[in-house]
Short mmCIF file of C-alpha atoms and ligand atoms in Angstrom, two decimals:
data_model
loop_
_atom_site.label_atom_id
_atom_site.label_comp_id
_atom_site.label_asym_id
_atom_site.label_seq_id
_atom_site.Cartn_x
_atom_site.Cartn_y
_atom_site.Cartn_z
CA UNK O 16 -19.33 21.67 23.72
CA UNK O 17 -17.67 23.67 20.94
CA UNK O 18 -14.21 21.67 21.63
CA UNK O 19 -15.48 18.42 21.51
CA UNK O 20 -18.29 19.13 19.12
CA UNK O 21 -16.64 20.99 16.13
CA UNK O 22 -14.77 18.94 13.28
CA UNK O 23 -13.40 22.15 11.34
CA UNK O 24 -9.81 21.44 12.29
CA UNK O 25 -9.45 18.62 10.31
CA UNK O 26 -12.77 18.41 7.80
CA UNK O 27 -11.43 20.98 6.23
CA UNK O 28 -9.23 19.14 4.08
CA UNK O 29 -12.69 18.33 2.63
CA UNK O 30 -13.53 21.70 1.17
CA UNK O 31 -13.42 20.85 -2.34
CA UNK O 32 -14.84 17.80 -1.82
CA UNK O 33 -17.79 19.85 -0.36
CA UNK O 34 -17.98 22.00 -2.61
CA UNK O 35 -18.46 19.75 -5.70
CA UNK O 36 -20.80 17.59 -3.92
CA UNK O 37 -23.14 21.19 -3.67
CA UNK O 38 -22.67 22.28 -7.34
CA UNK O 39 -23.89 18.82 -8.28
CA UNK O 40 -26.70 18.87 -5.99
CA UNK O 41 -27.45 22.77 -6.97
CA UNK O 42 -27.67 22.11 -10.81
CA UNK O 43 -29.64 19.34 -9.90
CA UNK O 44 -32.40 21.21 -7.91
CA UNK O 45 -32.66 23.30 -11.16
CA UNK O 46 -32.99 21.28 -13.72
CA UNK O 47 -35.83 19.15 -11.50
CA UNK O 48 -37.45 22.89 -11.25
CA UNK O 49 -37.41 22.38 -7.23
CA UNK O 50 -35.20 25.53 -7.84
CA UNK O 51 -34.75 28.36 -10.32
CA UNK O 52 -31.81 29.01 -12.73
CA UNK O 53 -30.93 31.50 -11.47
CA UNK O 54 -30.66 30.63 -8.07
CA UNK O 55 -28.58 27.89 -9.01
CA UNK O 56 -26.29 30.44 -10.90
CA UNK O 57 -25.95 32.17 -7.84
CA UNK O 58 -24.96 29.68 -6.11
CA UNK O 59 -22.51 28.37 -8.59
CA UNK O 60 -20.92 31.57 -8.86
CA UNK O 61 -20.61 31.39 -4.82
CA UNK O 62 -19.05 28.70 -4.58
CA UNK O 63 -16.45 28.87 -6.88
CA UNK O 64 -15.77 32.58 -4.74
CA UNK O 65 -15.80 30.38 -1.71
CA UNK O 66 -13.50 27.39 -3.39
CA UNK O 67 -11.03 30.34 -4.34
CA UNK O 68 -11.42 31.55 -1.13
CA UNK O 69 -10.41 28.45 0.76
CA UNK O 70 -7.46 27.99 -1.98
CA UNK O 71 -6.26 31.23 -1.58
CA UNK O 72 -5.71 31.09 2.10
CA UNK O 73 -8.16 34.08 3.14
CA UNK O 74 -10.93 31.71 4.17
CA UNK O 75 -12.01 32.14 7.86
CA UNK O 76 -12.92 28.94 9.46
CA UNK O 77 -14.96 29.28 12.29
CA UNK O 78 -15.20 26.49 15.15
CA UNK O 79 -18.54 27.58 15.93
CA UNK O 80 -19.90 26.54 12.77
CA UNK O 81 -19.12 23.26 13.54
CA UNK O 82 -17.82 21.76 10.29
CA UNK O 83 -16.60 21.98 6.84
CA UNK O 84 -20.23 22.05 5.72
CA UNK O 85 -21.61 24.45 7.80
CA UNK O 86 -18.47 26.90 6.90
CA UNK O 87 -19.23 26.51 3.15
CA UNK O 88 -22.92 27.34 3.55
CA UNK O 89 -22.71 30.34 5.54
CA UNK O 90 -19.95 31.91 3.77
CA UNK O 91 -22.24 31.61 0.48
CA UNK O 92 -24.98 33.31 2.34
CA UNK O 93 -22.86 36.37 3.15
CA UNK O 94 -21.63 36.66 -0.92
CA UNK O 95 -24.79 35.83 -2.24
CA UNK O 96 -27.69 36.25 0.46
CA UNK O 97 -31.12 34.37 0.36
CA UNK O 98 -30.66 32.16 -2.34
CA UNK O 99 -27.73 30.31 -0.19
CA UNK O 100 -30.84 28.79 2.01
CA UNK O 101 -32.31 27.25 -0.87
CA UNK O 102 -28.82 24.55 -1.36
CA UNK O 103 -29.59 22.57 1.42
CA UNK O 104 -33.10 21.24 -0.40
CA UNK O 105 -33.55 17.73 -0.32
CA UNK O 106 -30.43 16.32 1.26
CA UNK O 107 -29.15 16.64 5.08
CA UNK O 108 -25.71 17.06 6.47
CA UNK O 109 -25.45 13.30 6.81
CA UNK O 110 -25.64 12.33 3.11
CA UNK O 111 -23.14 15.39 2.24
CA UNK O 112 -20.84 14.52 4.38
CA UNK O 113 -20.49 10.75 3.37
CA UNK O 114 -20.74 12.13 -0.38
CA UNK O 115 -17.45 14.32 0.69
CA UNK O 116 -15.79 11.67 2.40
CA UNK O 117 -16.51 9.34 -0.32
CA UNK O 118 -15.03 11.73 -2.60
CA UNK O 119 -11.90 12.19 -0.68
CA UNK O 120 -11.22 8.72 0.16
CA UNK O 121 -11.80 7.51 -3.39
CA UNK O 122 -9.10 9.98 -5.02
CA UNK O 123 -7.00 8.51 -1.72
CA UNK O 124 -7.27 4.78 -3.54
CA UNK O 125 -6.24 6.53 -6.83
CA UNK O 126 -3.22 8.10 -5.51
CA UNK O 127 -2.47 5.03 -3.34
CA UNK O 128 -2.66 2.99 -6.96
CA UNK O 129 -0.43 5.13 -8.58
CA UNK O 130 1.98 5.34 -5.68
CA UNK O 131 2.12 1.65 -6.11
CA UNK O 132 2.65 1.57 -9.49
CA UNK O 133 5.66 3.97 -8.90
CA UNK O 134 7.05 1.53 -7.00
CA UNK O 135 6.62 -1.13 -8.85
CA UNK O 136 8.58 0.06 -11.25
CA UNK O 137 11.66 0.76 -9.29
CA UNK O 138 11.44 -2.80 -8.40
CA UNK O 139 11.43 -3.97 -11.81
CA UNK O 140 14.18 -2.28 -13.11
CA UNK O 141 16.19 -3.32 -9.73
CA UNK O 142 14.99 -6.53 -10.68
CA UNK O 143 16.15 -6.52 -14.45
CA UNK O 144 19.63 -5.09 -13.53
CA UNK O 145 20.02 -8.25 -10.77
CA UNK O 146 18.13 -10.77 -12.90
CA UNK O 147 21.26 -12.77 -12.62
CA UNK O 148 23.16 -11.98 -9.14
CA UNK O 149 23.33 -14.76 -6.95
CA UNK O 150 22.14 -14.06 -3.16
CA UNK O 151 21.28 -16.26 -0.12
CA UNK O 152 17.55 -17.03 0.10
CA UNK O 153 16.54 -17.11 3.78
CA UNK O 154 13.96 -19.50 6.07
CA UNK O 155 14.09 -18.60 9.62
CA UNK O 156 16.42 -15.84 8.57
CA UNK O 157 19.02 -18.39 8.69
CA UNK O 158 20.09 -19.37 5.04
CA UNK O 159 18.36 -22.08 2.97
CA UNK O 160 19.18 -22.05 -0.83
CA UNK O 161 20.77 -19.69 -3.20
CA UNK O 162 17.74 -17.44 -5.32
CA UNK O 163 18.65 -14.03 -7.11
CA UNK O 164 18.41 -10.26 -6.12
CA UNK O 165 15.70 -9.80 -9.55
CA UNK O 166 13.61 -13.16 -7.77
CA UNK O 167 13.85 -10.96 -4.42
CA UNK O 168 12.93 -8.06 -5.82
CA UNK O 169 9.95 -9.76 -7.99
CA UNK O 170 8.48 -11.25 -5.19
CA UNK O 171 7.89 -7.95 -3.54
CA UNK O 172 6.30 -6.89 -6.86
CA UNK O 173 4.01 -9.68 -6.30
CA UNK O 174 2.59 -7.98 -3.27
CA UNK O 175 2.44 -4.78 -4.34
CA UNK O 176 0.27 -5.66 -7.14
CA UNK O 177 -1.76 -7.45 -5.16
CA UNK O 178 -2.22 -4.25 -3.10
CA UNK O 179 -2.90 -2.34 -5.99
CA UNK O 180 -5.74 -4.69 -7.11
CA UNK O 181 -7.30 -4.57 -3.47
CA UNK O 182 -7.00 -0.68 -3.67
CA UNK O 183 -8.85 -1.25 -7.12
CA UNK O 184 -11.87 -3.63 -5.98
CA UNK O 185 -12.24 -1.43 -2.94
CA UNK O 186 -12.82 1.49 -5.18
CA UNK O 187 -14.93 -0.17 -7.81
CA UNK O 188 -17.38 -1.28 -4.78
CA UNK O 189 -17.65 2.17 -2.89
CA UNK O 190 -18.57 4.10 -5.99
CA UNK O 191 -22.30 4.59 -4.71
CA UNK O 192 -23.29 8.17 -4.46
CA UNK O 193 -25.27 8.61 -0.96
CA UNK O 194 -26.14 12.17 -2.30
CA UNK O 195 -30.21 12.61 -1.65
CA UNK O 196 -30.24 9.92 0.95
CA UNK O 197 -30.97 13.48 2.89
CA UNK O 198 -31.43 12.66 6.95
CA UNK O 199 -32.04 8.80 6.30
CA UNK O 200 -35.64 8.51 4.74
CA UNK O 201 -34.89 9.82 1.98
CA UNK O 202 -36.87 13.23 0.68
CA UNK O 203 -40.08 14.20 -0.60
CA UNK O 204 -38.35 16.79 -3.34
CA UNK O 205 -38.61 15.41 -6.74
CA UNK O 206 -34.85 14.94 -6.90
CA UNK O 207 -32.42 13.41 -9.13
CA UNK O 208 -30.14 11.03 -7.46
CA UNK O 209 -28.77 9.40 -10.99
CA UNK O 210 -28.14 12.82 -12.23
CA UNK O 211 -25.65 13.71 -9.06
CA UNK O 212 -24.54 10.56 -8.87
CA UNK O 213 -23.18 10.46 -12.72
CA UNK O 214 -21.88 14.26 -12.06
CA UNK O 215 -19.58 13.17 -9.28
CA UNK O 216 -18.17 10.33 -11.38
CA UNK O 217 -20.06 7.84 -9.26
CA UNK O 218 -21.52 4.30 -11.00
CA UNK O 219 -24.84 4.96 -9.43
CA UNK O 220 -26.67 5.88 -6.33
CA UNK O 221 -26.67 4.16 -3.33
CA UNK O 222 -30.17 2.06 -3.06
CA UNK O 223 -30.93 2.24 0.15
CA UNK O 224 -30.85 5.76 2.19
CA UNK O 225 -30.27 4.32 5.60
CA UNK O 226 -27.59 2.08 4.40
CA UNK O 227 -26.14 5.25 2.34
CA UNK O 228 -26.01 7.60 5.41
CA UNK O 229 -24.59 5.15 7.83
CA UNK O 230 -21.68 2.66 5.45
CA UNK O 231 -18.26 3.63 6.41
CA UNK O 232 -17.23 0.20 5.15
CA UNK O 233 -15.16 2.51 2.28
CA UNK O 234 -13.14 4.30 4.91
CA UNK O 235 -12.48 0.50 6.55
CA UNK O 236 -11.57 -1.11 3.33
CA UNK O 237 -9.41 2.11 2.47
CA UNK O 238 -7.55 1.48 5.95
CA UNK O 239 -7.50 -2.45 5.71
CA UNK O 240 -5.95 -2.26 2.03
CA UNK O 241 -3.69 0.25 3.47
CA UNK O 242 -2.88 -1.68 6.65
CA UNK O 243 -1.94 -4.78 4.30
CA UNK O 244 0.20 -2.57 1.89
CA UNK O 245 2.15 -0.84 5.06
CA UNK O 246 3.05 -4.24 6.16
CA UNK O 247 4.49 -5.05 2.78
CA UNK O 248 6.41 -1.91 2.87
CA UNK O 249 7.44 -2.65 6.47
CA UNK O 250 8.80 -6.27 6.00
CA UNK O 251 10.49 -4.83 2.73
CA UNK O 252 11.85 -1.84 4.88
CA UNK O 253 13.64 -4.47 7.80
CA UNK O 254 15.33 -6.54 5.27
CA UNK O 255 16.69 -3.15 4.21
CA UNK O 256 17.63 -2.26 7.57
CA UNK O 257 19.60 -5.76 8.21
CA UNK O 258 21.20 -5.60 4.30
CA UNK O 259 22.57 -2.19 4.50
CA UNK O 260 24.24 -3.20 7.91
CA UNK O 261 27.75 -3.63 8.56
CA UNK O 262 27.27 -7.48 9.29
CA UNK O 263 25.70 -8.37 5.96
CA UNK O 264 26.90 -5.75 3.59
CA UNK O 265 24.27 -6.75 0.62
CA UNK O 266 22.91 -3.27 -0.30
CA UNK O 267 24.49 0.35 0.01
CA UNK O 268 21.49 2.82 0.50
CA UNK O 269 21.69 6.00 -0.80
CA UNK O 270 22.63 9.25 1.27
CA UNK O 271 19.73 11.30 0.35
CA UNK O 272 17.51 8.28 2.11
CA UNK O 273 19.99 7.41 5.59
CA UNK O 274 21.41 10.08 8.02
CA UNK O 275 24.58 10.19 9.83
CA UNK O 276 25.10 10.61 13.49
CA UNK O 277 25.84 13.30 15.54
CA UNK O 278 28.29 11.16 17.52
CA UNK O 279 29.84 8.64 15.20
CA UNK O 280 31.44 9.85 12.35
CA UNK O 281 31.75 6.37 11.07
CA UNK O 282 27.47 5.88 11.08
CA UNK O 283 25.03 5.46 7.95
CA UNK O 284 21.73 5.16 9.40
CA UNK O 285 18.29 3.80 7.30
CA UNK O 286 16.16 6.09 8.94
CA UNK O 287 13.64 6.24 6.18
CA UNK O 288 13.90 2.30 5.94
CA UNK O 289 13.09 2.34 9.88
CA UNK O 290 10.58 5.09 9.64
CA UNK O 291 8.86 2.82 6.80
CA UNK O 292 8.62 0.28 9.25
CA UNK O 293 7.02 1.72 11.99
CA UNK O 294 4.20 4.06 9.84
CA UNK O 295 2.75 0.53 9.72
CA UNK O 296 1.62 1.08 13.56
CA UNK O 297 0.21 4.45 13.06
CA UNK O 298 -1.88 3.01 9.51
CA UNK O 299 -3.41 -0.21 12.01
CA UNK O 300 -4.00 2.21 14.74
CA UNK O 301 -6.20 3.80 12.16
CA UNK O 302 -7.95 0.56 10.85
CA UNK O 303 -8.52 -0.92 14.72
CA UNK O 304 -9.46 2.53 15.52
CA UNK O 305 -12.57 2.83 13.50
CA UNK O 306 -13.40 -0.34 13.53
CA UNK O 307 -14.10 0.03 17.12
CA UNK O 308 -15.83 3.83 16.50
CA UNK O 309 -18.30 1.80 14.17
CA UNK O 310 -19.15 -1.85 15.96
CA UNK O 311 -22.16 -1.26 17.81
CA UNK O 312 -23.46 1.90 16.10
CA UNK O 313 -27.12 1.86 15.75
CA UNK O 314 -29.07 2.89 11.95
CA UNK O 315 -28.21 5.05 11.07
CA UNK O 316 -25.96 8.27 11.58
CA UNK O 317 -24.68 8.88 15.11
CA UNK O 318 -22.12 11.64 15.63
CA UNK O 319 -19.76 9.07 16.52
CA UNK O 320 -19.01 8.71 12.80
CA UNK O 321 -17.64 12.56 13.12
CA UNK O 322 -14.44 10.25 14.28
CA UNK O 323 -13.69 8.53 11.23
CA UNK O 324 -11.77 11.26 9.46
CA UNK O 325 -8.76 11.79 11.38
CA UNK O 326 -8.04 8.22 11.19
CA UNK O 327 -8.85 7.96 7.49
CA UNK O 328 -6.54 11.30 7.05
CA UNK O 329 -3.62 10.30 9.05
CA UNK O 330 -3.52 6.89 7.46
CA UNK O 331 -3.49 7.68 4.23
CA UNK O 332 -1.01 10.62 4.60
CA UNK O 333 1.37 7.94 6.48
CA UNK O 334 0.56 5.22 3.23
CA UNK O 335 1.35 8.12 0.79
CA UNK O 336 4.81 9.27 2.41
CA UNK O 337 5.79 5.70 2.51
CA UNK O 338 5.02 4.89 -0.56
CA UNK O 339 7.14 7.62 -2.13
CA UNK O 340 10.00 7.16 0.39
CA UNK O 341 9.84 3.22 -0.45
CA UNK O 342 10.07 4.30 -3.98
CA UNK O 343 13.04 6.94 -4.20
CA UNK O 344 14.66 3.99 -1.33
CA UNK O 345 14.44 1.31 -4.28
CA UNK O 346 15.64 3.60 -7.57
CA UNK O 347 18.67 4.52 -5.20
CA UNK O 348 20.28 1.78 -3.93
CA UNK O 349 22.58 -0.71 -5.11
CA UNK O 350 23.05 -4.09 -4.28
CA UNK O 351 26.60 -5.18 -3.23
CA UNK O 352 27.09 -7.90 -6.09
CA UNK O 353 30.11 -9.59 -4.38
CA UNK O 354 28.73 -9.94 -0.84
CA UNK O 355 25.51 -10.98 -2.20
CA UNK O 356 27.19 -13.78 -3.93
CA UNK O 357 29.72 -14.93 -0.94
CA UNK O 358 26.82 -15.23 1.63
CA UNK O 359 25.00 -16.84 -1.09
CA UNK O 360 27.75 -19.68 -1.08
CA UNK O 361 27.79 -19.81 2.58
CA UNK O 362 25.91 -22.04 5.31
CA UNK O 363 26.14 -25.06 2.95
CA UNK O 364 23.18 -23.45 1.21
CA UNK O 365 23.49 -25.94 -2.00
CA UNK O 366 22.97 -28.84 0.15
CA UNK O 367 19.79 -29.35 -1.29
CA UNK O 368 20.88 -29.34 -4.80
CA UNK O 369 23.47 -31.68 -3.13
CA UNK O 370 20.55 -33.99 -2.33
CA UNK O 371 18.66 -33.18 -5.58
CA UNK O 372 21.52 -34.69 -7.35
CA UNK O 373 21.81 -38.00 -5.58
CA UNK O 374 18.24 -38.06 -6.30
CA UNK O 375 18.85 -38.22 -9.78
CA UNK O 376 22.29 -39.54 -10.78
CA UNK O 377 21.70 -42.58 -8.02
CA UNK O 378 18.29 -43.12 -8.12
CA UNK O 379 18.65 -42.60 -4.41
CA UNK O 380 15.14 -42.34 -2.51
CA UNK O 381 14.69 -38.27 -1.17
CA UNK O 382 14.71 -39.11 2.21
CA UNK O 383 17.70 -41.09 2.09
CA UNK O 384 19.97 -38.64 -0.11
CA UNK O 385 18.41 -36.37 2.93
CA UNK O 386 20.32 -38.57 5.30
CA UNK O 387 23.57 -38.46 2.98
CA UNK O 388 23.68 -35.04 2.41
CA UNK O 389 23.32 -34.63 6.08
CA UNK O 390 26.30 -36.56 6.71
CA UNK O 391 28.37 -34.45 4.51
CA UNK O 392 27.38 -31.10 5.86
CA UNK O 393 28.39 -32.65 8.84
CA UNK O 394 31.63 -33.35 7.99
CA UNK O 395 32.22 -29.78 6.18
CA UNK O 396 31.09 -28.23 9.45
CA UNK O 397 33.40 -30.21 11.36
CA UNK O 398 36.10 -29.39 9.41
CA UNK O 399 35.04 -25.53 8.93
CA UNK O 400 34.79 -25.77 5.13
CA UNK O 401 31.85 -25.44 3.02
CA UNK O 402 30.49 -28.14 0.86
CA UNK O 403 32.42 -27.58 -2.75
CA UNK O 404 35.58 -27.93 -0.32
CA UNK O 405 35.09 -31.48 0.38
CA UNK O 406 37.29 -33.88 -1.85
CA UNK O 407 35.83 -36.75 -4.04
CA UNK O 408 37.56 -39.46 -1.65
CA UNK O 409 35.84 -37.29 1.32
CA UNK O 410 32.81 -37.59 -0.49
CA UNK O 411 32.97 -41.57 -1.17
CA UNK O 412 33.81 -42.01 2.42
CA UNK O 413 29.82 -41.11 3.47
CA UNK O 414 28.36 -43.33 0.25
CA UNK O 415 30.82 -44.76 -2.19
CA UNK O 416 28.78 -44.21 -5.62
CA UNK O 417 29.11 -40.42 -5.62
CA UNK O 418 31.36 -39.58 -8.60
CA UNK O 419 33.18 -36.24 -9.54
CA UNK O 420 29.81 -35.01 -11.86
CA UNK O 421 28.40 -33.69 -7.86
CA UNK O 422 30.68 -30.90 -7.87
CA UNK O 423 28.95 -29.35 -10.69
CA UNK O 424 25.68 -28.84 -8.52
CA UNK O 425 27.47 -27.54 -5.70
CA UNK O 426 28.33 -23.96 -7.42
CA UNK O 427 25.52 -21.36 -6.45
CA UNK O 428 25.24 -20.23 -9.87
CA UNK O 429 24.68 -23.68 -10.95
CA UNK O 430 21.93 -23.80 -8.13
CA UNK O 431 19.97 -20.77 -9.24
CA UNK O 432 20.27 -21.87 -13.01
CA UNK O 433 18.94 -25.26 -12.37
CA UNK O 434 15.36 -23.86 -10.46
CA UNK O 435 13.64 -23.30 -13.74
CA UNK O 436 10.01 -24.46 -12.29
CA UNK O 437 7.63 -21.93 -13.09
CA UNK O 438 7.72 -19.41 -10.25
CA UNK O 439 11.04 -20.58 -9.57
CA UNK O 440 14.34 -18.40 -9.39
CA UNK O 441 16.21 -19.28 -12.24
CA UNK O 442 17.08 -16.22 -14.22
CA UNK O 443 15.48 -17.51 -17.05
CA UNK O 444 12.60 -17.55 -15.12
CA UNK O 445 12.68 -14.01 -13.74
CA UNK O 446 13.10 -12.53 -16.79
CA UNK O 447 9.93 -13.93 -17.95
CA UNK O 448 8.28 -12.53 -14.97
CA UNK O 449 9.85 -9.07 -15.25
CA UNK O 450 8.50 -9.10 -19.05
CA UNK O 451 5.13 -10.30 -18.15
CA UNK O 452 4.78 -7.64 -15.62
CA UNK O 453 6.14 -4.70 -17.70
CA UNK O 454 3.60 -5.63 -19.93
CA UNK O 455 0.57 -5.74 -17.49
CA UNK O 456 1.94 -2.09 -15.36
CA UNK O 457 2.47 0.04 -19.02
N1 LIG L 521 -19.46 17.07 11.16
C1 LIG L 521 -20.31 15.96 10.93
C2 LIG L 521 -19.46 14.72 10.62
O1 LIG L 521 -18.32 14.82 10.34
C3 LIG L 521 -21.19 16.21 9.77
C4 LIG L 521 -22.54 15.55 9.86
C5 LIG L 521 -23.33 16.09 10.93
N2 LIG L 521 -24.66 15.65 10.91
C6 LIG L 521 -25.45 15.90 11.94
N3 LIG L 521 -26.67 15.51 11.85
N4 LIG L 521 -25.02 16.53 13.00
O2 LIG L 521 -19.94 13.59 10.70
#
């Protein structure tokens, strides 16, 4: 019973959590007279022996007490006797340990937010310094048009601020203080809810003690924004994989983020890239996991809920290692200007502007100067040249009005330049976003 029934192992990393969640309640009980001053001074006192306990490292958790809670309380009782009985007044197990977890999982979406905006700057200086350096863009991971390394970069920003603003909503709707819900009725002490509520930096109680005693929709919103974010970090972390290979050359990671191998002197290997990628699996273990602990769970707490920690712990622990890995990854490593910019004038990826331009200068229809430009790829392919390669007279040979001015569109860097719809890769443009984005992250 003991094995399966005791949470201790890992509610532990609770403690302070626990602890601040019964000062608040303590001072409470006083100053609604339910208990003395002095009791309450006791108990303070206590505590902070127990906190400095538990910090110190001569705290002795004991299985048999079952939990975090139980530890806390019965340690007080042997530093400060009797008056340790009188804590547990008006409130159960069940609201104080969703007030802890609450607690713990709400400094998790600060630290997740600031991780983020770590990374985000990385990005944005990788972005500034490559505002300008041409690089394929890919569809199908084969190559489609020309964009930049800074519009590469800034799209990633993009996501990561979006998973900074989901960490942020999530946060602003959890903070309801479930303190004094007690068992799930409620309690018949003249407590203060508003009073612990506003001492543990919550917005307000939670208004309705079954509800309070049973959400764990925090903990699933903490491991669906964190599931999201990990798949950010994972797609970012396999295009770093494939760049920093041998076949595409585009990025050189640092040494302090790859390993070599035991076997091949010649090997760089993105392990922290690869190990970004797969903490993904362990964070939507977590989110499927309790998901499933919670669907079918009657009002209001079963002991079931005991499972949600672990999952809550290990994700967030994976989401926080990435994060910083990610991070140090991005300041590090330098993009590989010259490859970036051959590839980028590879697989005929300016037909489009090819097409573009018979669009304009002709007054061709699209789907037509589609056709054309198809023709001439064609050719180029057949000949194993790229497009800029083909000669005028080659050129008049598909459609005879095409005139010299078409070579100036074929040139990557003309390509990039020309994309200066909002959004759009031009460096002009990117700069704007990198600006506008400073601004908002300061
Ligand atoms: N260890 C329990 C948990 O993590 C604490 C709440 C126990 N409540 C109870 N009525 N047994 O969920």
């Amino acid at each position: 019973m003991e094995a399966i029934n005791a949470s201790i192992g890992f509610d532990k990393r609770m403690a302070r959590q626990d602890i601040d969640g019964s000062r608040a309640h303590a001072a409470m009980l006083a100053q609604q007279g339910i208990i003395t001053n002095k009791d309450a001074e006791a108990i303070r006192e206590g505590l902070l022996t127990v906190l400095s306990e538990i910090e110190g490292g001569t705290f002795e958790y004991s299985a048999a007490l079952e939990d975090i809670h139980m530890n806390v309380e019965s340690r007080l009782k042997e530093i400060i006797g009797e008056p340790a009985g009188r804590l547990h007044t008006g409130r159960s197990r069940n609201d104080q340990v969703a007030t802890d977890f609450k607690l713990w999982v709400r400094d998790q979406f600060d630290a997740a937010i600031s991780g983020l905006d770590a990374l985000i700057s990385a990005l944005l200086d990788q972005a500034e310094a490559g505002a300008g350096m041409v690089m394929p863009g890919f569809t199908h991971l084969q190559v489609a048009q020309p964009v930049t390394w800074g519009h590469h970069m800034m799209a990633y920003v993009e996501m990561f601020a979006r998973d900074k603003s989901r960490m942020a909503d999530a946060r602003a709707r959890m903070n309801e203080s479930p303190l004094g819900a007690a068992a799930l009725a409620g309690t018949s002490f003249p407590i203060d809810r508003h009073a612990t509520a506003q001492a543990l930096g919550f917005d307000r109680p939670s208004a309705n003690s079954l509800d309070a005693v049973s959400d764990r929709d925090f903990a699933l919103e903490f491991l669906s924004a964190a599931s999201i974010c990990a798949t950010h970090l994972s797609r970012f972390a396999e295009e770093l994989v494939i760049w920093s290979s041998a076949q595409f050359r585009f990025v050189v990671l640092s040494d302090r983020f790859s390993t070599g191998s035991s076997i091949m002197p010649q090997k760089k290997n993105p392990d922290a890239a690869e190990l970004i990628r797969a903490k993904v699996g362990r964070i939507n273990g977590s989110l499927i996991g309790l998901l499933t602990v919670m669907k079918g769970l009657p009002l209001a707490y079963s002991k079931d809920m005991q499972e949600d920690k672990e999952q809550v712990f290990d994700a967030a622990d994976s989401l926080m290692l990435a994060l910083a890995a990610m991070t140090g990854m991005v300041a590090d490593m330098r993009p590989n200007a010259e490859s970036l910019e051959v590839a980028a004038a590879s697989g005929f990826s300016t037909a489009t502007d090819l097409a573009d331009w018979l669009v304009r200068a002709l007054g061709m229809p699209f789907r037509d100067a589609h056709h054309v430009t198809g023709a001439l790829v064609k050719m180029a392919e057949d000949r194993g040249c790229d497009l800029p390669d083909l000669s005028l007279e080659d050129m008049q040979s598909v459609h005879g009005e095409i005139t010299q001015d078409v070579f100036g569109v074929l040139g990557v860097q003309n390509s990039v330049a020309s994309r200066v719809s909002y959004g759009g890769t031009a460096p002009a443009q990117v700069r704007e976003q990198i600006a506008t984005w400073r601004e908002r992250i300061k």
